[in-house]
């Protein structure tokens, strides 16, 4: 995988290269100069988890509440 030594100027990875960044706002660069492109270390990206099953659900929180819009409201304890 190729990366660039230039400063990041894009926030979408499509057709761009990983770049130097100091913040998480922009992490990719449009630089295509062959002198600026470097090969990333082979162990930079790799398999993880040992092919174990994992939960793929988004975090969620279920709440149940009732709001009285007519009639007598329950008294507070």
Short mmCIF file of N, CA, C and O in Angstrom, two decimals:
data_model
loop_
_atom_site.label_atom_id
_atom_site.label_comp_id
_atom_site.label_asym_id
_atom_site.label_seq_id
_atom_site.Cartn_x
_atom_site.Cartn_y
_atom_site.Cartn_z
N UNK A 1 0.85 -1.17 0.00
CA UNK A 1 0.00 0.00 0.00
C UNK A 1 0.90 1.23 0.00
O UNK A 1 1.89 1.28 0.71
N UNK A 2 0.52 2.21 -0.79
CA UNK A 2 1.30 3.43 -0.89
C UNK A 2 0.74 4.50 0.04
O UNK A 2 -0.45 4.56 0.31
N UNK A 3 1.61 5.38 0.51
CA UNK A 3 1.24 6.53 1.32
C UNK A 3 2.10 7.71 0.86
O UNK A 3 3.02 7.54 0.07
N UNK A 4 1.79 8.90 1.34
CA UNK A 4 2.56 10.08 0.93
C UNK A 4 3.09 10.81 2.16
O UNK A 4 2.50 10.73 3.24
N UNK A 5 4.21 11.50 1.97
CA UNK A 5 4.80 12.30 3.04
C UNK A 5 4.21 13.70 3.09
O UNK A 5 4.57 14.49 3.95
N UNK A 6 3.34 14.03 2.14
CA UNK A 6 2.73 15.37 2.11
C UNK A 6 1.70 15.51 3.23
O UNK A 6 1.20 14.54 3.77
N UNK A 7 1.35 16.76 3.52
CA UNK A 7 0.32 17.03 4.53
C UNK A 7 -1.05 16.62 3.98
O UNK A 7 -1.31 16.72 2.78
N UNK A 8 -1.90 16.16 4.86
CA UNK A 8 -3.24 15.73 4.46
C UNK A 8 -4.08 16.93 4.04
O UNK A 8 -3.99 18.01 4.63
N UNK A 9 -4.92 16.74 2.99
CA UNK A 9 -5.80 17.81 2.54
C UNK A 9 -7.18 17.30 2.13
O UNK A 9 -7.98 18.04 1.57
N UNK A 10 -7.49 16.04 2.41
CA UNK A 10 -8.79 15.46 2.09
C UNK A 10 -9.28 14.64 3.27
O UNK A 10 -8.49 14.10 4.04
N UNK A 11 -10.60 14.50 3.39
CA UNK A 11 -11.12 13.66 4.48
C UNK A 11 -11.79 12.39 3.96
O UNK A 11 -12.27 11.60 4.74
N UNK A 12 -11.83 12.19 2.65
CA UNK A 12 -12.40 10.97 2.07
C UNK A 12 -11.28 10.15 1.44
O UNK A 12 -10.43 10.70 0.75
N UNK A 13 -11.26 8.83 1.65
CA UNK A 13 -10.16 8.01 1.14
C UNK A 13 -10.24 7.68 -0.34
O UNK A 13 -9.26 7.21 -0.91
N UNK A 14 -11.35 7.91 -1.01
CA UNK A 14 -11.54 7.50 -2.39
C UNK A 14 -10.49 8.13 -3.30
O UNK A 14 -10.42 9.34 -3.44
N UNK A 15 -9.66 7.31 -3.90
CA UNK A 15 -8.64 7.69 -4.89
C UNK A 15 -7.54 8.56 -4.30
O UNK A 15 -6.80 9.19 -5.04
N UNK A 16 -7.40 8.62 -2.98
CA UNK A 16 -6.35 9.41 -2.35
C UNK A 16 -5.43 8.51 -1.55
O UNK A 16 -5.70 7.32 -1.38
N UNK A 17 -4.35 9.06 -1.05
CA UNK A 17 -3.35 8.30 -0.30
C UNK A 17 -3.35 8.70 1.17
O UNK A 17 -3.53 9.87 1.49
N UNK A 18 -3.09 7.75 2.09
CA UNK A 18 -2.89 8.13 3.48
C UNK A 18 -1.74 9.13 3.57
O UNK A 18 -0.74 9.00 2.86
N UNK A 19 -1.88 10.15 4.42
CA UNK A 19 -0.89 11.22 4.48
C UNK A 19 -0.55 11.58 5.91
O UNK A 19 -1.15 11.08 6.86
N UNK A 20 0.41 12.49 6.07
CA UNK A 20 0.77 12.98 7.40
C UNK A 20 -0.37 13.83 7.92
O UNK A 20 -0.93 14.65 7.19
N UNK A 21 -0.68 13.65 9.18
CA UNK A 21 -1.77 14.41 9.77
C UNK A 21 -1.51 14.66 11.23
O UNK A 21 -0.86 13.86 11.90
N UNK A 22 -2.01 15.79 11.74
CA UNK A 22 -1.89 16.10 13.15
C UNK A 22 -3.25 16.05 13.83
O UNK A 22 -3.35 16.08 15.03
N UNK A 23 -4.30 16.02 13.05
CA UNK A 23 -5.66 15.97 13.58
C UNK A 23 -6.44 14.93 12.79
O UNK A 23 -6.03 14.52 11.71
N UNK A 24 -7.57 14.51 13.31
CA UNK A 24 -8.37 13.50 12.64
C UNK A 24 -9.31 14.09 11.59
O UNK A 24 -10.08 13.38 10.98
N UNK A 25 -9.26 15.39 11.36
CA UNK A 25 -10.17 16.01 10.40
C UNK A 25 -9.85 15.57 8.96
O UNK A 25 -10.73 15.20 8.22
N UNK A 26 -8.59 15.64 8.57
CA UNK A 26 -8.19 15.25 7.22
C UNK A 26 -7.02 14.29 7.33
O UNK A 26 -6.02 14.58 7.95
N UNK A 27 -7.16 13.13 6.68
CA UNK A 27 -6.14 12.08 6.81
C UNK A 27 -5.58 11.61 5.48
O UNK A 27 -4.76 10.72 5.45
N UNK A 28 -6.05 12.19 4.36
CA UNK A 28 -5.64 11.72 3.04
C UNK A 28 -5.13 12.89 2.21
O UNK A 28 -5.46 14.03 2.45
N UNK A 29 -4.32 12.59 1.19
CA UNK A 29 -3.73 13.62 0.34
C UNK A 29 -3.99 13.32 -1.14
O UNK A 29 -4.07 12.17 -1.54
N UNK A 30 -4.09 14.39 -1.92
CA UNK A 30 -4.27 14.26 -3.36
C UNK A 30 -2.94 14.15 -4.09
O UNK A 30 -2.91 14.02 -5.30
N UNK A 31 -1.84 14.19 -3.37
CA UNK A 31 -0.51 14.15 -3.97
C UNK A 31 -0.31 12.87 -4.77
O UNK A 31 -0.56 11.77 -4.28
N UNK A 32 0.16 13.02 -6.00
CA UNK A 32 0.46 11.85 -6.83
C UNK A 32 1.89 11.88 -7.35
O UNK A 32 2.25 11.08 -8.19
N UNK A 33 2.67 12.83 -6.86
CA UNK A 33 4.07 12.90 -7.30
C UNK A 33 4.78 11.63 -6.86
O UNK A 33 4.75 11.25 -5.70
N UNK A 34 5.44 10.95 -7.81
CA UNK A 34 6.04 9.65 -7.51
C UNK A 34 7.13 9.75 -6.46
O UNK A 34 7.38 8.81 -5.73
N UNK A 35 7.80 10.90 -6.35
CA UNK A 35 8.84 11.07 -5.34
C UNK A 35 8.28 11.17 -3.94
O UNK A 35 8.97 10.90 -2.96
N UNK A 36 7.02 11.58 -3.82
CA UNK A 36 6.40 11.74 -2.51
C UNK A 36 5.76 10.46 -2.00
O UNK A 36 5.47 10.35 -0.81
N UNK A 37 5.49 9.50 -2.88
CA UNK A 37 4.83 8.26 -2.46
C UNK A 37 5.84 7.30 -1.84
O UNK A 37 6.94 7.13 -2.34
N UNK A 38 5.46 6.71 -0.73
CA UNK A 38 6.32 5.74 -0.05
C UNK A 38 5.51 4.46 0.17
O UNK A 38 4.29 4.49 0.24
N UNK A 39 6.21 3.35 0.27
CA UNK A 39 5.55 2.07 0.55
C UNK A 39 5.44 1.90 2.05
O UNK A 39 6.43 2.05 2.77
N UNK A 40 4.24 1.59 2.51
CA UNK A 40 4.03 1.38 3.95
C UNK A 40 4.63 0.05 4.36
O UNK A 40 4.78 -0.86 3.55
N UNK A 41 4.99 -0.07 5.65
CA UNK A 41 5.53 -1.32 6.16
C UNK A 41 4.49 -2.43 6.02
O UNK A 41 3.29 -2.19 6.15
N UNK A 42 4.92 -3.64 5.74
CA UNK A 42 4.02 -4.77 5.54
C UNK A 42 3.17 -5.07 6.77
O UNK A 42 2.04 -5.52 6.66
N UNK A 43 3.72 -4.83 7.97
CA UNK A 43 2.96 -5.15 9.18
C UNK A 43 2.09 -3.99 9.65
O UNK A 43 1.48 -4.06 10.71
N UNK A 44 2.00 -2.92 8.86
CA UNK A 44 1.16 -1.77 9.22
C UNK A 44 -0.33 -2.16 9.22
O UNK A 44 -1.09 -1.75 10.07
N UNK A 45 -0.72 -2.96 8.25
CA UNK A 45 -2.09 -3.46 8.16
C UNK A 45 -2.04 -4.97 8.23
O UNK A 45 -1.18 -5.59 7.62
N UNK A 46 -2.96 -5.54 8.95
CA UNK A 46 -2.93 -6.99 9.04
C UNK A 46 -4.23 -7.54 9.58
O UNK A 46 -5.11 -6.81 10.01
N UNK A 47 -4.34 -8.84 9.53
CA UNK A 47 -5.52 -9.52 10.04
C UNK A 47 -5.51 -9.48 11.57
O UNK A 47 -4.45 -9.49 12.19
N UNK A 48 -6.69 -9.41 12.15
CA UNK A 48 -6.81 -9.41 13.61
C UNK A 48 -8.02 -10.24 14.01
O UNK A 48 -8.95 -10.41 13.24
N UNK A 49 -8.00 -10.77 15.19
CA UNK A 49 -9.16 -11.50 15.70
C UNK A 49 -9.13 -12.99 15.47
O UNK A 49 -9.98 -13.71 15.98
N UNK A 50 -8.19 -13.48 14.70
CA UNK A 50 -8.06 -14.92 14.51
C UNK A 50 -9.30 -15.58 13.92
O UNK A 50 -9.63 -16.70 14.25
N UNK A 51 -10.02 -14.91 13.04
CA UNK A 51 -11.23 -15.42 12.38
C UNK A 51 -12.32 -15.80 13.37
O UNK A 51 -13.14 -16.67 13.09
N UNK A 52 -12.32 -15.17 14.54
CA UNK A 52 -13.36 -15.42 15.53
C UNK A 52 -14.62 -14.66 15.17
O UNK A 52 -14.58 -13.60 14.55
N UNK A 53 -15.77 -15.18 15.58
CA UNK A 53 -17.03 -14.48 15.38
C UNK A 53 -17.06 -13.23 16.25
O UNK A 53 -16.44 -13.18 17.30
N UNK A 54 -17.77 -12.20 15.78
CA UNK A 54 -17.88 -10.97 16.55
C UNK A 54 -19.26 -10.36 16.36
O UNK A 54 -19.92 -10.58 15.37
N UNK A 55 -19.67 -9.59 17.34
CA UNK A 55 -20.96 -8.93 17.31
C UNK A 55 -20.85 -7.69 16.42
O UNK A 55 -19.97 -6.86 16.62
N UNK A 56 -21.74 -7.55 15.47
CA UNK A 56 -21.68 -6.44 14.52
C UNK A 56 -22.85 -5.47 14.68
O UNK A 56 -23.23 -4.82 13.72
N UNK A 57 -23.43 -5.40 15.87
CA UNK A 57 -24.57 -4.52 16.11
C UNK A 57 -24.10 -3.13 16.51
O UNK A 57 -23.12 -2.98 17.23
N UNK A 58 -24.82 -2.13 16.05
CA UNK A 58 -24.54 -0.76 16.47
C UNK A 58 -24.99 -0.58 17.91
O UNK A 58 -25.97 -1.19 18.33
N UNK A 59 -24.31 0.27 18.68
CA UNK A 59 -24.75 0.52 20.05
C UNK A 59 -26.15 1.14 20.05
O UNK A 59 -26.48 1.97 19.20
N UNK A 60 -26.97 0.72 20.99
CA UNK A 60 -28.31 1.29 21.08
C UNK A 60 -28.78 1.24 22.52
O UNK A 60 -28.23 0.51 23.35
N UNK A 61 -29.81 2.03 22.82
CA UNK A 61 -30.38 2.08 24.15
C UNK A 61 -31.88 2.17 23.98
O UNK A 61 -32.39 3.07 23.32
N UNK A 62 -32.60 1.23 24.56
CA UNK A 62 -34.06 1.23 24.47
C UNK A 62 -34.63 1.85 25.74
O UNK A 62 -34.22 1.52 26.84
N UNK A 63 -35.53 2.79 25.56
CA UNK A 63 -36.20 3.44 26.69
C UNK A 63 -37.70 3.23 26.55
O UNK A 63 -38.24 3.24 25.45
N UNK A 64 -38.36 3.08 27.67
CA UNK A 64 -39.80 2.91 27.66
C UNK A 64 -40.38 3.95 28.61
O UNK A 64 -40.00 4.00 29.78
N UNK A 65 -41.26 4.78 28.10
CA UNK A 65 -41.86 5.79 28.97
C UNK A 65 -43.29 6.06 28.50
O UNK A 65 -43.65 5.80 27.36
N UNK A 66 -44.09 6.56 29.40
CA UNK A 66 -45.47 6.89 29.11
C UNK A 66 -45.69 8.36 29.47
O UNK A 66 -45.27 8.81 30.54
N UNK A 67 -46.36 9.07 28.59
CA UNK A 67 -46.65 10.47 28.86
C UNK A 67 -48.17 10.64 28.82
O UNK A 67 -48.80 10.34 27.81
N UNK A 68 -48.72 11.10 29.92
CA UNK A 68 -50.17 11.31 30.00
C UNK A 68 -50.51 12.65 29.37
O UNK A 68 -49.99 13.68 29.78
N UNK A 69 -51.36 12.63 28.34
CA UNK A 69 -51.78 13.89 27.72
C UNK A 69 -53.24 14.21 28.02
O UNK A 69 -53.72 15.29 27.70
N UNK A 70 -53.96 13.27 28.65
CA UNK A 70 -55.34 13.49 29.08
C UNK A 70 -55.55 12.83 30.43
O UNK A 70 -54.86 11.87 30.77
N UNK A 71 -56.53 13.31 31.16
CA UNK A 71 -56.90 12.65 32.40
C UNK A 71 -56.05 13.06 33.58
O UNK A 71 -55.37 14.07 33.56
N UNK A 72 -56.07 12.22 34.61
CA UNK A 72 -55.35 12.50 35.86
C UNK A 72 -53.90 12.04 35.74
O UNK A 72 -53.62 10.93 35.27
N UNK A 73 -53.02 12.89 36.19
CA UNK A 73 -51.61 12.55 36.19
C UNK A 73 -51.31 11.77 37.46
O UNK A 73 -51.89 12.04 38.52
N UNK A 74 -50.42 10.81 37.40
CA UNK A 74 -50.08 10.06 38.62
C UNK A 74 -49.43 10.99 39.65
O UNK A 74 -48.68 11.89 39.30
N UNK A 75 -49.75 10.78 40.91
CA UNK A 75 -49.15 11.60 41.96
C UNK A 75 -47.71 11.15 42.18
O UNK A 75 -47.36 9.99 42.00
N UNK A 76 -46.91 12.08 42.62
CA UNK A 76 -45.50 11.76 42.87
C UNK A 76 -45.35 11.23 44.30
O UNK A 76 -46.02 11.71 45.20
N UNK A 77 -44.49 10.28 44.49
CA UNK A 77 -44.30 9.72 45.85
C UNK A 77 -43.61 10.70 46.78
O UNK A 77 -43.01 11.62 46.45
#
